[in-house]
mmCIF file of C-alpha atoms and ligand atoms in Angstrom:
data_model
loop_
_atom_site.group_PDB
_atom_site.id
_atom_site.type_symbol
_atom_site.label_atom_id
_atom_site.label_comp_id
_atom_site.label_asym_id
_atom_site.label_seq_id
_atom_site.Cartn_x
_atom_site.Cartn_y
_atom_site.Cartn_z
ATOM 1 C CA UNK A 1008 -5.640 8.117 14.339
ATOM 2 C CA UNK A 1009 -8.065 11.046 14.044
ATOM 3 C CA UNK A 1010 -7.498 14.186 12.037
ATOM 4 C CA UNK A 1011 -8.489 17.819 12.474
ATOM 5 C CA UNK A 1012 -11.576 18.794 10.444
ATOM 6 C CA UNK A 1013 -10.988 19.609 6.786
ATOM 7 C CA UNK A 1014 -11.918 23.274 7.387
ATOM 8 C CA UNK A 1015 -8.997 23.874 9.757
ATOM 9 C CA UNK A 1016 -6.197 25.939 8.251
ATOM 10 C CA UNK A 1017 -3.288 24.460 6.374
ATOM 11 C CA UNK A 1018 -0.684 24.776 9.125
ATOM 12 C CA UNK A 1019 -3.073 23.231 11.699
ATOM 13 C CA UNK A 1020 -3.685 20.233 9.415
ATOM 14 C CA UNK A 1021 0.084 19.948 8.658
ATOM 15 C CA UNK A 1022 0.926 19.745 12.315
ATOM 16 C CA UNK A 1023 -1.993 17.567 13.466
ATOM 17 C CA UNK A 1024 -3.594 15.566 10.695
ATOM 18 C CA UNK A 1025 -2.971 11.829 11.229
ATOM 19 C CA UNK A 1026 -0.882 12.684 14.252
ATOM 20 C CA UNK A 1027 -2.803 12.070 17.472
ATOM 21 C CA UNK A 1028 -0.535 11.774 20.604
ATOM 22 C CA UNK A 1029 0.649 8.169 20.945
ATOM 23 C CA UNK A 1030 -2.058 6.159 22.691
ATOM 24 C CA UNK A 1031 0.323 4.228 24.951
ATOM 25 C CA UNK A 1032 2.796 6.946 26.021
ATOM 26 C CA UNK A 1033 1.300 10.315 25.112
ATOM 27 C CA UNK A 1034 4.320 11.072 22.866
ATOM 28 C CA UNK A 1035 3.261 14.207 21.005
ATOM 29 C CA UNK A 1036 5.281 13.294 17.933
ATOM 30 C CA UNK A 1037 4.339 10.187 15.883
ATOM 31 C CA UNK A 1038 7.020 7.591 16.774
ATOM 32 C CA UNK A 1039 9.166 5.928 14.133
ATOM 33 C CA UNK A 1040 7.690 2.434 14.060
ATOM 34 C CA UNK A 1041 10.867 0.765 12.838
ATOM 35 C CA UNK A 1042 9.227 -2.672 12.521
ATOM 36 C CA UNK A 1043 8.448 -5.100 9.771
ATOM 37 C CA UNK A 1044 5.791 -7.312 11.398
ATOM 38 C CA UNK A 1045 3.129 -7.221 14.121
ATOM 39 C CA UNK A 1046 1.962 -9.643 16.824
ATOM 40 C CA UNK A 1047 -1.430 -11.021 15.984
ATOM 41 C CA UNK A 1048 -3.942 -11.844 18.701
ATOM 42 C CA UNK A 1049 -4.854 -15.176 17.207
ATOM 43 C CA UNK A 1050 -4.561 -15.646 13.426
ATOM 44 C CA UNK A 1051 -5.953 -12.600 11.682
ATOM 45 C CA UNK A 1052 -6.319 -10.690 15.039
ATOM 46 C CA UNK A 1053 -4.562 -7.563 13.782
ATOM 47 C CA UNK A 1054 -4.094 -4.703 16.219
ATOM 48 C CA UNK A 1055 -5.208 -1.534 14.472
ATOM 49 C CA UNK A 1056 -5.137 -3.427 11.150
ATOM 50 C CA UNK A 1057 -1.391 -3.780 11.111
ATOM 51 C CA UNK A 1058 -0.079 -7.032 9.723
ATOM 52 C CA UNK A 1059 3.141 -6.389 7.804
ATOM 53 C CA UNK A 1060 4.887 -3.067 7.113
ATOM 54 C CA UNK A 1061 4.794 -3.223 3.295
ATOM 55 C CA UNK A 1062 1.025 -3.233 3.596
ATOM 56 C CA UNK A 1063 0.833 -0.629 6.344
ATOM 57 C CA UNK A 1064 3.023 0.896 9.072
ATOM 58 C CA UNK A 1065 1.779 3.388 11.689
ATOM 59 C CA UNK A 1066 4.394 6.077 10.835
ATOM 60 C CA UNK A 1067 3.538 5.800 7.205
ATOM 61 C CA UNK A 1068 -0.148 5.881 8.008
ATOM 62 C CA UNK A 1069 0.302 9.188 9.849
ATOM 63 C CA UNK A 1070 2.094 10.616 6.866
ATOM 64 C CA UNK A 1071 -0.480 9.319 4.389
ATOM 65 C CA UNK A 1072 -3.338 10.806 6.388
ATOM 66 C CA UNK A 1073 -1.506 14.068 6.668
ATOM 67 C CA UNK A 1074 -0.771 14.190 2.926
ATOM 68 C CA UNK A 1075 -4.434 13.518 2.113
ATOM 69 C CA UNK A 1076 -5.561 16.234 4.563
ATOM 70 C CA UNK A 1077 -3.198 18.804 3.023
ATOM 71 C CA UNK A 1078 -4.357 18.156 -0.561
ATOM 72 C CA UNK A 1079 -8.036 17.872 0.481
ATOM 73 C CA UNK A 1080 -8.026 14.348 -0.925
ATOM 74 C CA UNK A 1081 -9.649 11.046 -0.122
ATOM 75 C CA UNK A 1082 -6.559 8.872 0.306
ATOM 76 C CA UNK A 1083 -2.835 9.476 0.561
ATOM 77 C CA UNK A 1084 -0.050 7.035 -0.309
ATOM 78 C CA UNK A 1085 3.650 7.437 0.575
ATOM 79 C CA UNK A 1086 6.417 6.063 -1.563
ATOM 80 C CA UNK A 1087 10.140 5.505 -1.594
ATOM 81 C CA UNK A 1088 10.584 8.215 -4.184
ATOM 82 C CA UNK A 1089 8.532 10.564 -6.386
ATOM 83 C CA UNK A 1090 9.158 8.284 -9.338
ATOM 84 C CA UNK A 1091 8.050 5.177 -7.413
ATOM 85 C CA UNK A 1092 4.737 6.925 -6.749
ATOM 86 C CA UNK A 1093 4.409 7.949 -10.374
ATOM 87 C CA UNK A 1094 5.175 4.471 -11.542
ATOM 88 C CA UNK A 1095 2.541 3.028 -9.218
ATOM 89 C CA UNK A 1096 -0.083 5.479 -10.547
ATOM 90 C CA UNK A 1097 0.669 4.532 -14.145
ATOM 91 C CA UNK A 1098 0.680 0.806 -13.530
ATOM 92 C CA UNK A 1099 -2.537 1.017 -11.503
ATOM 93 C CA UNK A 1100 -4.526 2.838 -14.142
ATOM 94 C CA UNK A 1101 -3.062 1.951 -17.544
ATOM 95 C CA UNK A 1102 -2.547 -1.313 -19.329
ATOM 96 C CA UNK A 1103 -0.771 -2.062 -22.667
ATOM 97 C CA UNK A 1104 -2.478 -0.202 -25.467
ATOM 98 C CA UNK A 1105 -3.574 2.676 -23.263
ATOM 99 C CA UNK A 1106 -2.281 6.175 -23.863
ATOM 100 C CA UNK A 1107 -1.172 9.240 -21.812
ATOM 101 C CA UNK A 1108 -0.653 12.870 -22.610
ATOM 102 C CA UNK A 1109 2.728 14.050 -21.201
ATOM 103 C CA UNK A 1110 3.990 17.654 -20.847
ATOM 104 C CA UNK A 1111 6.459 19.107 -23.354
ATOM 105 C CA UNK A 1112 8.260 20.685 -20.364
ATOM 106 C CA UNK A 1113 8.590 18.408 -17.343
ATOM 107 C CA UNK A 1114 11.028 16.831 -14.960
ATOM 108 C CA UNK A 1115 13.414 14.818 -17.164
ATOM 109 C CA UNK A 1116 12.879 11.657 -15.113
ATOM 110 C CA UNK A 1117 9.142 11.798 -15.778
ATOM 111 C CA UNK A 1118 9.690 12.004 -19.466
ATOM 112 C CA UNK A 1119 12.338 9.208 -19.264
ATOM 113 C CA UNK A 1120 9.795 7.108 -17.380
ATOM 114 C CA UNK A 1121 7.113 7.429 -20.053
ATOM 115 C CA UNK A 1122 9.628 7.077 -22.902
ATOM 116 C CA UNK A 1123 11.875 4.324 -21.732
ATOM 117 C CA UNK A 1124 9.922 2.403 -19.103
ATOM 118 C CA UNK A 1125 6.161 2.655 -19.759
ATOM 119 C CA UNK A 1126 6.659 2.883 -23.562
ATOM 120 C CA UNK A 1127 8.382 -0.458 -23.997
ATOM 121 C CA UNK A 1128 5.715 -2.023 -21.800
ATOM 122 C CA UNK A 1129 3.044 -0.911 -24.323
ATOM 123 C CA UNK A 1130 1.820 2.302 -22.760
ATOM 124 C CA UNK A 1131 1.892 4.997 -25.395
ATOM 125 C CA UNK A 1132 2.195 8.723 -24.870
ATOM 126 C CA UNK A 1133 1.984 11.999 -26.815
ATOM 127 C CA UNK A 1134 3.908 15.071 -25.783
ATOM 128 C CA UNK A 1135 1.907 18.342 -25.672
ATOM 129 C CA UNK A 1136 2.424 21.804 -24.459
ATOM 130 C CA UNK A 1137 0.187 21.902 -21.390
ATOM 131 C CA UNK A 1138 -0.122 25.682 -21.403
ATOM 132 C CA UNK A 1139 -2.031 25.229 -24.652
ATOM 133 C CA UNK A 1140 -5.404 23.651 -23.806
ATOM 134 C CA UNK A 1141 -6.196 23.045 -27.540
ATOM 135 C CA UNK A 1142 -2.891 21.183 -27.971
ATOM 136 C CA UNK A 1143 -3.854 18.844 -25.099
ATOM 137 C CA UNK A 1144 -7.332 18.309 -26.581
ATOM 138 C CA UNK A 1145 -5.710 17.458 -29.884
ATOM 139 C CA UNK A 1146 -3.234 15.071 -28.299
ATOM 140 C CA UNK A 1147 -6.018 13.012 -26.616
ATOM 141 C CA UNK A 1148 -6.950 9.737 -28.334
ATOM 142 C CA UNK A 1149 -10.616 9.206 -27.448
ATOM 143 C CA UNK A 1150 -11.121 5.765 -25.889
ATOM 144 C CA UNK A 1151 -7.466 5.059 -25.237
ATOM 145 C CA UNK A 1152 -6.172 8.103 -23.429
ATOM 146 C CA UNK A 1153 -6.461 7.312 -19.755
ATOM 147 C CA UNK A 1154 -4.271 9.998 -18.240
ATOM 148 C CA UNK A 1155 -3.304 13.596 -18.815
ATOM 149 C CA UNK A 1156 -0.130 14.226 -16.848
ATOM 150 C CA UNK A 1157 0.416 17.776 -15.705
ATOM 151 C CA UNK A 1158 3.262 19.627 -14.092
ATOM 152 C CA UNK A 1159 2.576 23.239 -12.985
ATOM 153 C CA UNK A 1160 4.794 25.187 -12.580
ATOM 154 C CA UNK A 1161 6.980 22.980 -14.795
ATOM 155 C CA UNK A 1162 10.527 21.862 -14.132
ATOM 156 C CA UNK A 1163 12.659 23.679 -15.283
ATOM 157 C CA UNK A 1164 11.016 26.338 -17.369
ATOM 158 C CA UNK A 1165 8.256 27.375 -14.908
ATOM 159 C CA UNK A 1166 5.477 27.147 -17.443
ATOM 160 C CA UNK A 1167 1.930 27.226 -16.150
ATOM 161 C CA UNK A 1168 -0.960 24.844 -17.015
ATOM 162 C CA UNK A 1169 -4.567 25.777 -16.287
ATOM 163 C CA UNK A 1170 -5.619 22.858 -14.021
ATOM 164 C CA UNK A 1171 -9.379 23.568 -14.157
ATOM 165 C CA UNK A 1172 -9.433 23.799 -18.009
ATOM 166 C CA UNK A 1173 -7.313 20.651 -18.398
ATOM 167 C CA UNK A 1174 -9.474 18.702 -15.976
ATOM 168 C CA UNK A 1175 -12.537 19.524 -18.150
ATOM 169 C CA UNK A 1176 -10.686 18.439 -21.299
ATOM 170 C CA UNK A 1177 -9.479 15.204 -19.715
ATOM 171 C CA UNK A 1178 -12.818 14.316 -18.221
ATOM 172 C CA UNK A 1179 -14.710 14.986 -21.408
ATOM 173 C CA UNK A 1180 -12.497 12.309 -23.008
ATOM 174 C CA UNK A 1181 -12.903 9.831 -20.151
ATOM 175 C CA UNK A 1182 -9.338 10.396 -18.883
ATOM 176 C CA UNK A 1183 -8.025 11.263 -15.446
ATOM 177 C CA UNK A 1184 -6.002 14.446 -14.741
ATOM 178 C CA UNK A 1185 -2.905 13.817 -12.692
ATOM 179 C CA UNK A 1186 -1.001 16.867 -11.365
ATOM 180 C CA UNK A 1187 2.570 16.703 -10.140
ATOM 181 C CA UNK A 1188 2.358 19.348 -7.401
ATOM 182 C CA UNK A 1189 6.043 19.150 -6.406
ATOM 183 C CA UNK A 1190 7.050 22.703 -7.488
ATOM 184 C CA UNK A 1191 3.909 24.462 -6.192
ATOM 185 C CA UNK A 1192 3.537 22.416 -2.932
ATOM 186 C CA UNK A 1193 0.206 21.615 -1.287
ATOM 187 C CA UNK A 1194 0.461 24.966 0.556
ATOM 188 C CA UNK A 1195 0.377 27.071 -2.629
ATOM 189 C CA UNK A 1196 -1.853 24.998 -4.884
ATOM 190 C CA UNK A 1197 -4.550 22.356 -4.391
ATOM 191 C CA UNK A 1198 -5.152 20.696 -7.777
ATOM 192 C CA UNK A 1199 -7.967 18.431 -6.466
ATOM 193 C CA UNK A 1200 -10.017 21.443 -5.590
ATOM 194 C CA UNK A 1201 -9.612 22.615 -9.207
ATOM 195 C CA UNK A 1202 -10.893 19.323 -10.632
ATOM 196 C CA UNK A 1203 -7.782 17.176 -10.825
ATOM 197 C CA UNK A 1204 -8.197 13.460 -9.854
ATOM 198 C CA UNK A 1205 -4.770 12.593 -8.551
ATOM 199 C CA UNK A 1206 -1.875 14.651 -7.137
ATOM 200 C CA UNK A 1207 1.709 13.430 -7.027
ATOM 201 C CA UNK A 1208 4.720 14.885 -5.243
ATOM 202 C CA UNK A 1209 8.341 14.220 -4.955
ATOM 203 C CA UNK A 1210 8.408 14.724 -1.162
ATOM 204 C CA UNK A 1211 12.196 14.785 -1.577
ATOM 205 C CA UNK A 1212 11.687 18.480 -2.357
ATOM 206 C CA UNK A 1213 9.585 21.038 -0.424
ATOM 207 C CA UNK A 1214 7.514 18.565 1.581
ATOM 208 C CA UNK A 1215 10.647 17.031 3.209
ATOM 209 C CA UNK A 1216 12.277 20.388 2.874
ATOM 210 C CA UNK A 1217 15.726 19.675 4.306
ATOM 211 C CA UNK A 1218 17.498 17.687 1.581
ATOM 212 C CA UNK A 1219 17.761 14.699 3.857
ATOM 213 C CA UNK A 1220 15.220 12.252 2.452
ATOM 214 C CA UNK A 1221 14.029 10.877 -0.866
ATOM 215 C CA UNK A 1222 10.283 10.194 -1.022
ATOM 216 C CA UNK A 1223 7.088 10.407 -3.027
ATOM 217 C CA UNK A 1224 3.395 10.970 -2.443
ATOM 218 C CA UNK A 1225 0.198 10.205 -4.292
ATOM 219 C CA UNK A 1226 -3.179 11.653 -3.180
ATOM 220 C CA UNK A 1227 -6.450 10.746 -4.813
ATOM 221 C CA UNK A 1228 -9.618 12.875 -4.970
ATOM 222 C CA UNK A 1229 -12.548 12.043 -2.632
ATOM 223 C CA UNK A 1230 -14.683 11.065 -5.570
ATOM 224 C CA UNK A 1231 -13.378 10.032 -8.941
ATOM 225 C CA UNK A 1232 -16.272 9.853 -11.388
ATOM 226 C CA UNK A 1233 -14.536 9.051 -14.665
ATOM 227 C CA UNK A 1234 -16.151 5.927 -16.073
ATOM 228 C CA UNK A 1235 -13.991 2.779 -15.650
ATOM 229 C CA UNK A 1236 -11.491 4.588 -13.354
ATOM 230 C CA UNK A 1237 -13.781 5.347 -10.386
ATOM 231 C CA UNK A 1238 -11.856 2.840 -8.331
ATOM 232 C CA UNK A 1239 -8.510 4.590 -8.818
ATOM 233 C CA UNK A 1240 -7.830 4.786 -5.080
ATOM 234 C CA UNK A 1241 -8.356 1.067 -4.551
ATOM 235 C CA UNK A 1242 -6.241 0.207 -7.484
ATOM 236 C CA UNK A 1243 -3.392 2.387 -6.291
ATOM 237 C CA UNK A 1244 -3.726 0.904 -2.773
ATOM 238 C CA UNK A 1245 -3.487 -2.608 -4.280
ATOM 239 C CA UNK A 1246 -0.567 -1.734 -6.475
ATOM 240 C CA UNK A 1247 1.304 0.088 -3.688
ATOM 241 C CA UNK A 1248 1.193 -3.146 -1.690
ATOM 242 C CA UNK A 1249 1.754 -5.449 -4.652
ATOM 243 C CA UNK A 1250 4.726 -3.543 -6.109
ATOM 244 C CA UNK A 1251 6.039 -2.457 -2.710
ATOM 245 C CA UNK A 1252 7.691 0.910 -3.507
ATOM 246 C CA UNK A 1253 6.726 2.183 -0.079
ATOM 247 C CA UNK A 1254 8.286 4.866 2.148
ATOM 248 C CA UNK A 1255 10.161 3.235 5.062
ATOM 249 C CA UNK A 1256 9.287 4.342 8.622
ATOM 250 C CA UNK A 1257 12.251 6.738 9.120
ATOM 251 C CA UNK A 1258 11.792 8.337 5.728
ATOM 252 C CA UNK A 1259 8.090 8.692 6.355
ATOM 253 C CA UNK A 1260 8.837 10.338 9.681
ATOM 254 C CA UNK A 1261 11.232 12.836 8.071
ATOM 255 C CA UNK A 1262 8.630 13.880 5.537
ATOM 256 C CA UNK A 1263 5.993 14.133 8.256
ATOM 257 C CA UNK A 1264 8.334 16.383 10.271
ATOM 258 C CA UNK A 1265 9.038 18.453 7.166
ATOM 259 C CA UNK A 1266 5.373 19.030 6.522
ATOM 260 C CA UNK A 1267 4.894 20.604 9.897
ATOM 261 C CA UNK A 1268 6.893 23.644 8.804
ATOM 262 C CA UNK A 1269 5.868 23.645 5.136
ATOM 263 C CA UNK A 1270 3.681 26.752 5.380
ATOM 264 C CA UNK A 1271 6.316 28.999 7.033
ATOM 265 C CA UNK A 1272 9.143 27.662 4.903
ATOM 266 C CA UNK A 1273 7.220 28.223 1.655
ATOM 267 C CA UNK A 1274 6.255 31.745 2.620
ATOM 268 C CA UNK A 1275 9.937 32.495 3.153
ATOM 269 C CA UNK A 1276 10.900 30.742 -0.073
ATOM 270 C CA UNK A 1277 8.451 32.994 -1.910
ATOM 271 C CA UNK A 1278 9.682 36.137 -0.149
ATOM 272 C CA UNK A 1279 13.230 35.369 -1.083
ATOM 273 C CA UNK A 1280 12.441 34.356 -4.661
ATOM 274 C CA UNK A 1281 10.635 37.658 -5.259
ATOM 275 C CA UNK A 1282 13.666 39.619 -4.134
ATOM 276 C CA UNK A 1283 16.069 37.450 -6.180
ATOM 277 C CA UNK A 1284 13.860 37.813 -9.279
ATOM 278 C CA UNK A 1285 13.719 41.567 -8.958
ATOM 279 C CA UNK A 1286 17.516 41.697 -8.795
ATOM 280 C CA UNK A 1287 18.021 39.310 -11.770
ATOM 281 C CA UNK A 1288 15.602 41.285 -13.900
ATOM 282 C CA UNK A 1289 17.987 44.188 -13.957
ATOM 283 C CA UNK A 1290 21.245 42.213 -14.276
ATOM 284 C CA UNK A 1291 23.205 42.848 -17.519
ATOM 285 C CA UNK A 1292 24.346 39.147 -17.748
ATOM 286 C CA UNK A 1293 20.754 37.833 -17.733
ATOM 287 C CA UNK A 1294 18.845 37.408 -20.975
ATOM 288 C CA UNK A 1295 15.495 36.231 -19.458
ATOM 289 C CA UNK A 1296 14.011 35.399 -16.109
ATOM 290 C CA UNK A 1297 11.301 32.723 -15.795
ATOM 291 C CA UNK A 1298 9.079 33.212 -12.751
ATOM 292 C CA UNK A 1299 5.263 32.948 -12.805
ATOM 293 C CA UNK A 1300 5.031 35.847 -10.403
ATOM 294 C CA UNK A 1301 6.248 38.265 -13.062
ATOM 295 C CA UNK A 1302 3.222 39.937 -14.743
ATOM 296 C CA UNK A 1303 5.043 39.500 -18.073
ATOM 297 C CA UNK A 1304 5.042 35.686 -17.631
ATOM 298 C CA UNK A 1305 2.585 34.153 -20.098
ATOM 299 C CA UNK A 1306 1.017 32.030 -17.424
ATOM 300 C CA UNK A 1307 0.857 34.754 -14.768
ATOM 301 C CA UNK A 1308 -2.916 35.214 -14.744
ATOM 302 C CA UNK A 1309 -3.573 31.483 -14.511
ATOM 303 C CA UNK A 1310 -0.935 31.069 -11.803
ATOM 304 C CA UNK A 1311 -2.439 33.964 -9.868
ATOM 305 C CA UNK A 1312 -5.852 32.236 -9.988
ATOM 306 C CA UNK A 1313 -4.673 28.782 -8.906
ATOM 307 C CA UNK A 1314 -1.683 29.474 -6.680
ATOM 308 C CA UNK A 1315 -1.552 31.391 -3.347
ATOM 309 C CA UNK A 1316 1.911 32.732 -4.274
ATOM 310 C CA UNK A 1317 4.431 31.842 -6.958
ATOM 311 C CA UNK A 1318 6.910 29.606 -5.285
ATOM 312 C CA UNK A 1319 10.630 29.470 -4.735
ATOM 313 C CA UNK A 1320 11.853 28.194 -8.136
ATOM 314 C CA UNK A 1321 13.381 30.642 -10.652
ATOM 315 C CA UNK A 1322 15.162 29.916 -13.946
ATOM 316 C CA UNK A 1323 17.266 32.278 -15.998
ATOM 317 C CA UNK A 1324 18.845 32.372 -19.415
ATOM 318 C CA UNK A 1325 22.334 33.792 -19.533
ATOM 319 C CA UNK A 1326 23.231 36.136 -22.389
ATOM 320 C CA UNK A 1327 26.717 34.618 -22.923
ATOM 321 C CA UNK A 1328 25.686 31.023 -23.603
ATOM 322 C CA UNK A 1329 26.313 27.684 -22.138
ATOM 323 C CA UNK A 1330 29.847 28.138 -20.808
ATOM 324 C CA UNK A 1331 28.864 31.228 -18.876
ATOM 325 C CA UNK A 1332 25.921 29.278 -17.378
ATOM 326 C CA UNK A 1333 28.260 26.479 -16.314
ATOM 327 C CA UNK A 1334 30.824 28.894 -14.902
ATOM 328 C CA UNK A 1335 28.209 30.825 -12.861
ATOM 329 C CA UNK A 1336 26.991 27.504 -11.380
ATOM 330 C CA UNK A 1337 30.495 26.706 -10.273
ATOM 331 C CA UNK A 1338 31.239 30.132 -8.877
ATOM 332 C CA UNK A 1339 28.584 30.702 -6.174
ATOM 333 C CA UNK A 1340 29.541 30.202 -2.582
ATOM 334 C CA UNK A 1341 26.232 30.122 -0.709
ATOM 335 C CA UNK A 1342 24.183 28.728 -3.550
ATOM 336 C CA UNK A 1343 25.243 25.059 -3.608
ATOM 337 C CA UNK A 1344 25.798 23.463 -6.961
ATOM 338 C CA UNK A 1345 23.605 20.393 -6.856
ATOM 339 C CA UNK A 1346 20.559 18.592 -8.202
ATOM 340 C CA UNK A 1347 17.210 18.601 -6.417
ATOM 341 C CA UNK A 1348 15.343 21.551 -4.999
ATOM 342 C CA UNK A 1349 12.946 22.683 -2.298
ATOM 343 C CA UNK A 1350 15.363 22.404 0.628
ATOM 344 C CA UNK A 1351 16.116 25.177 3.136
ATOM 345 C CA UNK A 1352 19.468 25.766 1.419
ATOM 346 C CA UNK A 1353 19.650 27.531 -1.922
ATOM 347 C CA UNK A 1354 20.716 25.335 -4.822
ATOM 348 C CA UNK A 1355 21.927 26.229 -8.315
ATOM 349 C CA UNK A 1356 22.163 23.888 -11.261
ATOM 350 C CA UNK A 1357 22.610 23.592 -15.062
ATOM 351 C CA UNK A 1358 19.607 21.541 -16.234
ATOM 352 C CA UNK A 1359 21.030 20.652 -19.690
ATOM 353 C CA UNK A 1360 23.966 18.821 -18.066
ATOM 354 C CA UNK A 1361 22.352 17.772 -14.777
ATOM 355 C CA UNK A 1362 18.625 17.193 -14.030
ATOM 356 C CA UNK A 1363 17.546 17.262 -17.642
ATOM 357 C CA UNK A 1364 20.530 15.505 -19.255
ATOM 358 C CA UNK A 1365 18.268 12.516 -19.974
ATOM 359 C CA UNK A 1366 16.056 14.588 -22.338
ATOM 360 C CA UNK A 1367 18.919 15.831 -24.549
ATOM 361 C CA UNK A 1368 17.959 15.310 -28.195
ATOM 362 C CA UNK A 1369 14.225 14.910 -27.457
ATOM 363 C CA UNK A 1370 11.232 17.329 -27.650
ATOM 364 C CA UNK A 1371 11.972 18.141 -24.018
ATOM 365 C CA UNK A 1372 15.503 19.358 -24.556
ATOM 366 C CA UNK A 1373 16.195 22.499 -22.472
ATOM 367 C CA UNK A 1374 18.202 25.582 -23.489
ATOM 368 C CA UNK A 1375 21.917 25.163 -22.847
ATOM 369 C CA UNK A 1376 22.250 28.621 -21.382
ATOM 370 C CA UNK A 1377 19.622 27.901 -18.717
ATOM 371 C CA UNK A 1378 20.407 28.041 -15.006
ATOM 372 C CA UNK A 1379 17.822 26.817 -12.420
ATOM 373 C CA UNK A 1380 17.698 28.262 -8.959
ATOM 374 C CA UNK A 1381 15.971 26.743 -5.951
ATOM 375 C CA UNK A 1382 15.814 29.770 -3.695
ATOM 376 C CA UNK A 1383 16.326 28.758 -0.106
ATOM 377 C CA UNK A 1384 15.399 30.462 3.134
ATOM 378 C CA UNK A 1385 18.784 31.984 4.024
ATOM 379 C CA UNK A 1386 19.098 35.752 4.500
ATOM 380 C CA UNK A 1387 18.121 37.129 1.146
ATOM 381 C CA UNK A 1388 20.798 39.811 1.074
ATOM 382 C CA UNK A 1389 23.456 37.107 1.249
ATOM 383 C CA UNK A 1390 21.734 35.162 -1.581
ATOM 384 C CA UNK A 1391 21.588 38.206 -3.854
ATOM 385 C CA UNK A 1392 25.183 39.223 -3.115
ATOM 386 C CA UNK A 1393 26.570 35.734 -3.813
ATOM 387 C CA UNK A 1394 24.617 35.412 -7.115
ATOM 388 C CA UNK A 1395 25.577 38.912 -8.166
ATOM 389 C CA UNK A 1396 29.283 38.212 -7.642
ATOM 390 C CA UNK A 1397 29.157 34.998 -9.683
ATOM 391 C CA UNK A 1398 27.151 36.707 -12.492
ATOM 392 C CA UNK A 1399 29.378 39.680 -12.596
ATOM 393 C CA UNK A 1400 32.557 37.542 -12.757
ATOM 394 C CA UNK A 1401 31.345 34.846 -15.143
ATOM 395 C CA UNK A 1402 28.081 35.887 -16.736
HETATM 396 N N1 LIG B 1432 8.557 15.486 -10.195
HETATM 397 C C1 LIG B 1432 9.277 16.579 -10.191
HETATM 398 C C2 LIG B 1432 8.704 17.839 -10.526
HETATM 399 C C3 LIG B 1432 10.654 16.497 -9.789
HETATM 400 O O1 LIG B 1432 11.369 17.606 -9.851
HETATM 401 C C4 LIG B 1432 11.219 15.224 -9.462
HETATM 402 C C5 LIG B 1432 12.646 15.126 -9.073
HETATM 403 O O2 LIG B 1432 13.392 16.039 -9.258
HETATM 404 C C6 LIG B 1432 10.376 14.100 -9.468
HETATM 405 C C7 LIG B 1432 9.048 14.261 -9.817
HETATM 406 C C8 LIG B 1432 10.875 12.729 -9.098
HETATM 407 O O3 LIG B 1432 11.027 12.640 -7.747
HETATM 408 P P1 LIG B 1432 12.145 11.706 -6.971
HETATM 409 O O4 LIG B 1432 13.470 12.238 -7.349
HETATM 410 O O5 LIG B 1432 11.767 11.900 -5.549
HETATM 411 O O6 LIG B 1432 11.924 10.321 -7.483
#
């Protein structure tokens, strides 16, 4: 499949990259190749290189090419979940005795992975505040640190890391910089252009965009020059096939379909988030609002440099403590109480008891009066009204 040139705009690439009309039928949408194996024209005579769907499947290939085009990367890989992709990256690049720097504010499952899965297998990590470049430099163990893992904005506190500065720090120490771009999306932020080596996504979120699929993506830079890790793309390709945590054809198709509208959806998520934030800033029940678009946010200037806009995620602290946070989450009618984020519908959740329950008692523990909002693309007046009613009654 051919792709539009890299200098085409984001929406053009999202709609066309990897997605030529079907050669046999002219179908303008990439078909769901719901197939496990492929007829060979004589042993080893693969048509289009397809042999077995764990190794490659045409629907997944289309998605992988599209993901790479959207991040400006060399190769894309699609996985069964965001965590399956992250696991494949870590296993591909680190062996027992190696070390990673992990954010002090991150998706709870990422921390749990490093702490409870990679750790017992001999891969060590140090937690560092990634908005503090010196703290990251200090956390690096020269010679054994192979990865610096970055989230920006972070889940759930919306902290910002300076990708360009961290790439320099990581590279100087012979480590790769991996950026989880789930919250920002490929539309708002392109970490590879800022010096990162690998981008990951939970495509479950904005990429899929409709809360109907669980998936993950990994995109590697065109050229990785860090000594000993230059072959990161080949290693990830090998491990994707050898471990097998791949996206199935239907899931790949759903994410591919989601990507086509990513640009327009994210613009609307941002528009709505800005209105919601403005409203929350003046609400008497709210102690603090975390949103990188606020010029009072400590990471605002960095975010303004590296993001097109500031995204659809907002977190707030409630003045009246945990119970009021829990009550507000249960009281909204349009905002749905649920985990996950990035879908067209607005979601509300209590990280301490839900998405980040697994980090309770660790350095990543989140405030108990924190409420996280995934601002959807409904009519913003309805969103503000619903939130306002819940905050006024229970905040
Ligand atoms: N990264 C971030 C920032 C997330 O929010 C999540 C899930 O919430 C993941 C990774 C893991 O993705 P998945 O749930 O698709 O495995």
